[in-house]
Short mmCIF file of C-alpha atoms in Angstrom, two decimals:
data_model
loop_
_atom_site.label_atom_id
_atom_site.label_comp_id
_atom_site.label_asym_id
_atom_site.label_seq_id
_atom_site.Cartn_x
_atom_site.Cartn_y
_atom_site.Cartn_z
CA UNK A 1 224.96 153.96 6.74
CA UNK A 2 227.29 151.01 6.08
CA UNK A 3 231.11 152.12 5.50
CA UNK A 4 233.23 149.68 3.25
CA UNK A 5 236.58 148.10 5.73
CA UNK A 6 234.37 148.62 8.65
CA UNK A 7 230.73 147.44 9.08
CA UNK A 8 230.83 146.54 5.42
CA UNK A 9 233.22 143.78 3.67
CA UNK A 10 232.94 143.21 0.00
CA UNK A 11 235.60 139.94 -0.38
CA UNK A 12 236.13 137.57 -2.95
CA UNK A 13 234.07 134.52 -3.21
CA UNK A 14 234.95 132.11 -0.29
CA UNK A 15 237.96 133.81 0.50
CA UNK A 16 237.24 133.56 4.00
CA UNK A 17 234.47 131.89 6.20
CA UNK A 18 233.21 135.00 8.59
CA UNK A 19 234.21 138.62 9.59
CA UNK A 20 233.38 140.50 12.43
CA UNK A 21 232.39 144.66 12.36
CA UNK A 22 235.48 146.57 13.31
CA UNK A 23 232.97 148.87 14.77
CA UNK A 24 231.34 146.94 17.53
CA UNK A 25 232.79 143.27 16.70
CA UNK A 26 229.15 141.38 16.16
CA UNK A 27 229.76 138.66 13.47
CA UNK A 28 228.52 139.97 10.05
CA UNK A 29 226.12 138.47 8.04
CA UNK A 30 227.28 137.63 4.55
CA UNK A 31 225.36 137.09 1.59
CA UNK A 32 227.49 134.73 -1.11
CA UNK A 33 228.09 135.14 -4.38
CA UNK A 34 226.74 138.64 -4.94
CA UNK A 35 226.93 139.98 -9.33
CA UNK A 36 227.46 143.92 -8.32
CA UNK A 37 230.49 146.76 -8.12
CA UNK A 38 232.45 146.48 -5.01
CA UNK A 39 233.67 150.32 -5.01
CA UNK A 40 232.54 153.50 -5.98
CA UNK A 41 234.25 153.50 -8.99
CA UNK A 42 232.91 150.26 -10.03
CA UNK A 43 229.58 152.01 -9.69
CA UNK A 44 230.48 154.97 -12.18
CA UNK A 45 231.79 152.58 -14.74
CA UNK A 46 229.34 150.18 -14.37
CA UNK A 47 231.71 147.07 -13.76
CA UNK A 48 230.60 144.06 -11.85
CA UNK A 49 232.57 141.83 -9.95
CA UNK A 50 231.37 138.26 -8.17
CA UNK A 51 232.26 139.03 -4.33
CA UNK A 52 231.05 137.73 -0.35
CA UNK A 53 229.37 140.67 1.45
CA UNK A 54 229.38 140.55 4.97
CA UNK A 55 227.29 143.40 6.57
CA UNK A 56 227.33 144.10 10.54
CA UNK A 57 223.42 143.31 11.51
CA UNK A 58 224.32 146.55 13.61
CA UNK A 59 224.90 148.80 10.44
CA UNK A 60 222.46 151.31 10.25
CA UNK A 61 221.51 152.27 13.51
CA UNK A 62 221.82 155.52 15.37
CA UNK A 63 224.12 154.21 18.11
CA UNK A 64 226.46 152.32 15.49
CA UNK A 65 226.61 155.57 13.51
CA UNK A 66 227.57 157.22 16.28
CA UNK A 67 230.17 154.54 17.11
CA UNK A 68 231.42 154.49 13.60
CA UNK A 69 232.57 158.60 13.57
CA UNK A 70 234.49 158.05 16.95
CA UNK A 71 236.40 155.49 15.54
CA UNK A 72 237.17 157.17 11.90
CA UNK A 73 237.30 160.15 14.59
CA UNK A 74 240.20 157.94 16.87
CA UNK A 75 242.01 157.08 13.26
CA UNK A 76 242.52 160.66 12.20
CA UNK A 77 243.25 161.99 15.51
CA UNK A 78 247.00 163.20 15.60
CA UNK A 79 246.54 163.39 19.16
CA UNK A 80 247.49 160.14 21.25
CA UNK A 81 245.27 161.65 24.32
CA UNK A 82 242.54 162.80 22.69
CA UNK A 83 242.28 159.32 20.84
CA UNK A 84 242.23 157.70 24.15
CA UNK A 85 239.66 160.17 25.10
CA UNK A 86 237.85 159.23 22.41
CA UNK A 87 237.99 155.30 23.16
CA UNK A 88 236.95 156.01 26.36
CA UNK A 89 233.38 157.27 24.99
CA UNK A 90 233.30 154.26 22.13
CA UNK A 91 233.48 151.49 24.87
CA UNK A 92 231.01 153.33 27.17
CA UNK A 93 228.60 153.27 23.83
CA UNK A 94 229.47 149.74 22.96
CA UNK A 95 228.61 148.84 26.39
CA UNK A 96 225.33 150.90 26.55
CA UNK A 97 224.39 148.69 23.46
CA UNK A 98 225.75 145.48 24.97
CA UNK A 99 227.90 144.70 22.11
CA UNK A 100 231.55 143.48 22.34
CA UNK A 101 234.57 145.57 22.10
CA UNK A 102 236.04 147.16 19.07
CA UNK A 103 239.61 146.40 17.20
CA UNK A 104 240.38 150.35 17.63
#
């Protein structure tokens, strides 16, 4: 499952040339130009927007889903050590899945 800021970038058209997942950092593929809502609540109210979307090629899989909760996990930790902790296991799992190294 693809989450929106991380694995997932919905920009404006040509507003920049390439992003990389904040997950594992793989470049994303982006599709240009895309007619569709860019948020939930564009969804509900049925408003479209023109926009880039740049998707990790990673997104999706068990390992990156897994990689994806430890770092919303590191985010909302209030505990310094237990966020290293936590870093600890993401670049063991980004190195089990030879990827490079996350922003977190």
């Amino acid at each position: 499952m693809a989450t929106q800021g991380y694995d997932v970038f919905l920009l404006a058209p040509g507003s920049v040339d390439q992003m990389a997942c904040r997950i594992c950092g793989t470049a994303c593929a982006v599709v240009r130009n895309v007619k569709g809502p860019t948020s939930y609540a564009s969804a509900i109210t049925k408003t479209v927007s023109l926009h880039d979307r740049f998707t990790c090629p990673h997104s999706g899989m068990d390992w990156h889903a897994q990689a994806l909760h430890l770092a919303e996990a590191i985010e909302a930790s209030p505990s310094p050590r237990l966020a290293q902790q936590m870093r600890l296991d993401l670049a063991d799992l980004l190195q089990a899945n030879r990827v490079g190294q996350t922003v977190h």
